[in-house]
């Protein structure tokens, strides 16, 4: 079945370092086939060095620049660049531009649950001093097959 969600219908979540993650398509909308999300982040945003055990990931840098590490190989990712990250391959990135806009596609779907579990829905009021709790992030990563193999790079 086809699925359409205009921008105002897409869930937006506060994520690491004050960044935003928009759930464009989730597994419910795609029959479990894929998840598509979009990050809007600032300079130096960097997730822990990690690997996915359940899904392959495609990552496209729509705007900005970043350093990317994949299985300990360092690469530069420039605007319009795209990378395929197979499951079980450790990877991470660090944003080097002032801001960045990234598109993430994961197959099969389901990883959006991790973001929903640990992130904060932006349609709700922001509690004073809100931060994503590290224990909640670790719990979400474990629930959705993410393995942290090192600190951010």
PDB file of C-alpha atoms in Angstrom, residues 80-153:
ATOM      1  CA  UNK A  80      25.767  15.314  -1.855  1.00  0.00           C
ATOM      2  CA  UNK A  81      27.965  12.390  -0.812  1.00  0.00           C
ATOM      3  CA  UNK A  82      26.389   9.046  -0.019  1.00  0.00           C
ATOM      4  CA  UNK A  83      27.654   5.936   1.753  1.00  0.00           C
ATOM      5  CA  UNK A  84      26.379   2.384   2.176  1.00  0.00           C
ATOM      6  CA  UNK A  85      27.067   0.877   5.616  1.00  0.00           C
ATOM      7  CA  UNK A  86      26.371  -2.871   5.781  1.00  0.00           C
ATOM      8  CA  UNK A  87      25.144  -4.296   9.077  1.00  0.00           C
ATOM      9  CA  UNK A  88      27.838  -5.387  11.544  1.00  0.00           C
ATOM     10  CA  UNK A  89      30.407  -2.904  10.169  1.00  0.00           C
ATOM     11  CA  UNK A  90      31.485  -0.367  12.832  1.00  0.00           C
ATOM     12  CA  UNK A  91      31.032   3.252  11.793  1.00  0.00           C
ATOM     13  CA  UNK A  92      30.614   6.794  13.029  1.00  0.00           C
ATOM     14  CA  UNK A  93      30.832  10.380  11.835  1.00  0.00           C
ATOM     15  CA  UNK A  94      31.570  13.889  13.052  1.00  0.00           C
ATOM     16  CA  UNK A  95      30.009  16.988  11.484  1.00  0.00           C
ATOM     17  CA  UNK A  96      32.684  19.480  10.404  1.00  0.00           C
ATOM     18  CA  UNK A  97      30.429  22.210   8.944  1.00  0.00           C
ATOM     19  CA  UNK A  98      28.413  24.673  11.057  1.00  0.00           C
ATOM     20  CA  UNK A  99      25.225  22.737  10.284  1.00  0.00           C
ATOM     21  CA  UNK A 100      24.365  19.593   8.385  1.00  0.00           C
ATOM     22  CA  UNK A 101      21.331  17.917   6.891  1.00  0.00           C
ATOM     23  CA  UNK A 102      21.570  14.114   6.574  1.00  0.00           C
ATOM     24  CA  UNK A 103      19.232  11.528   5.103  1.00  0.00           C
ATOM     25  CA  UNK A 104      19.287   8.016   6.588  1.00  0.00           C
ATOM     26  CA  UNK A 105      17.697   4.945   4.993  1.00  0.00           C
ATOM     27  CA  UNK A 106      17.796   1.608   6.841  1.00  0.00           C
ATOM     28  CA  UNK A 107      16.627  -1.780   5.631  1.00  0.00           C
ATOM     29  CA  UNK A 108      14.747  -3.501   7.047  1.00  0.00           C
ATOM     30  CA  UNK A 109      12.748  -0.956   9.043  1.00  0.00           C
ATOM     31  CA  UNK A 110      12.501  -0.671  12.795  1.00  0.00           C
ATOM     32  CA  UNK A 111      15.425   1.474  13.921  1.00  0.00           C
ATOM     33  CA  UNK A 112      13.061   4.426  14.362  1.00  0.00           C
ATOM     34  CA  UNK A 113      12.034   2.737  17.625  1.00  0.00           C
ATOM     35  CA  UNK A 114      15.447   3.529  19.100  1.00  0.00           C
ATOM     36  CA  UNK A 115      15.050   7.228  18.326  1.00  0.00           C
ATOM     37  CA  UNK A 116      11.518   7.255  19.701  1.00  0.00           C
ATOM     38  CA  UNK A 117      12.567   5.417  22.861  1.00  0.00           C
ATOM     39  CA  UNK A 118      15.440   7.746  23.806  1.00  0.00           C
ATOM     40  CA  UNK A 119      14.581  10.988  21.972  1.00  0.00           C
ATOM     41  CA  UNK A 120      12.039  13.645  22.899  1.00  0.00           C
ATOM     42  CA  UNK A 121       9.033  14.280  20.665  1.00  0.00           C
ATOM     43  CA  UNK A 122       9.223  17.943  19.666  1.00  0.00           C
ATOM     44  CA  UNK A 123       5.419  18.254  19.732  1.00  0.00           C
ATOM     45  CA  UNK A 124       5.610  18.105  23.547  1.00  0.00           C
ATOM     46  CA  UNK A 125       6.885  20.862  25.863  1.00  0.00           C
ATOM     47  CA  UNK A 126      10.628  20.700  26.528  1.00  0.00           C
ATOM     48  CA  UNK A 127      11.444  20.075  30.179  1.00  0.00           C
ATOM     49  CA  UNK A 128      13.913  22.520  31.745  1.00  0.00           C
ATOM     50  CA  UNK A 129      17.489  21.345  31.159  1.00  0.00           C
ATOM     51  CA  UNK A 130      16.448  18.355  29.047  1.00  0.00           C
ATOM     52  CA  UNK A 131      19.211  16.024  27.868  1.00  0.00           C
ATOM     53  CA  UNK A 132      19.006  12.512  26.484  1.00  0.00           C
ATOM     54  CA  UNK A 133      19.934  10.320  29.440  1.00  0.00           C
ATOM     55  CA  UNK A 134      22.890   8.038  28.706  1.00  0.00           C
ATOM     56  CA  UNK A 135      21.201   5.085  30.441  1.00  0.00           C
ATOM     57  CA  UNK A 136      18.072   5.548  28.314  1.00  0.00           C
ATOM     58  CA  UNK A 137      20.212   5.817  25.173  1.00  0.00           C
ATOM     59  CA  UNK A 138      22.071   2.616  26.100  1.00  0.00           C
ATOM     60  CA  UNK A 139      18.769   0.851  26.767  1.00  0.00           C
ATOM     61  CA  UNK A 140      17.339   1.997  23.417  1.00  0.00           C
ATOM     62  CA  UNK A 141      20.484   0.919  21.556  1.00  0.00           C
ATOM     63  CA  UNK A 142      20.326  -2.521  23.162  1.00  0.00           C
ATOM     64  CA  UNK A 143      16.621  -2.921  22.391  1.00  0.00           C
ATOM     65  CA  UNK A 144      17.159  -2.146  18.703  1.00  0.00           C
ATOM     66  CA  UNK A 145      20.346  -4.095  17.972  1.00  0.00           C
ATOM     67  CA  UNK A 146      22.879  -1.272  18.112  1.00  0.00           C
ATOM     68  CA  UNK A 147      26.276  -2.060  19.607  1.00  0.00           C
ATOM     69  CA  UNK A 148      28.506   0.776  20.789  1.00  0.00           C
ATOM     70  CA  UNK A 149      32.114  -0.192  20.103  1.00  0.00           C
ATOM     71  CA  UNK A 150      33.733   3.082  21.147  1.00  0.00           C
ATOM     72  CA  UNK A 151      33.281   6.755  21.986  1.00  0.00           C
ATOM     73  CA  UNK A 152      32.484   9.386  19.364  1.00  0.00           C
ATOM     74  CA  UNK A 153      35.445  10.213  17.146  1.00  0.00           C
TER      75      UNK A 153
END
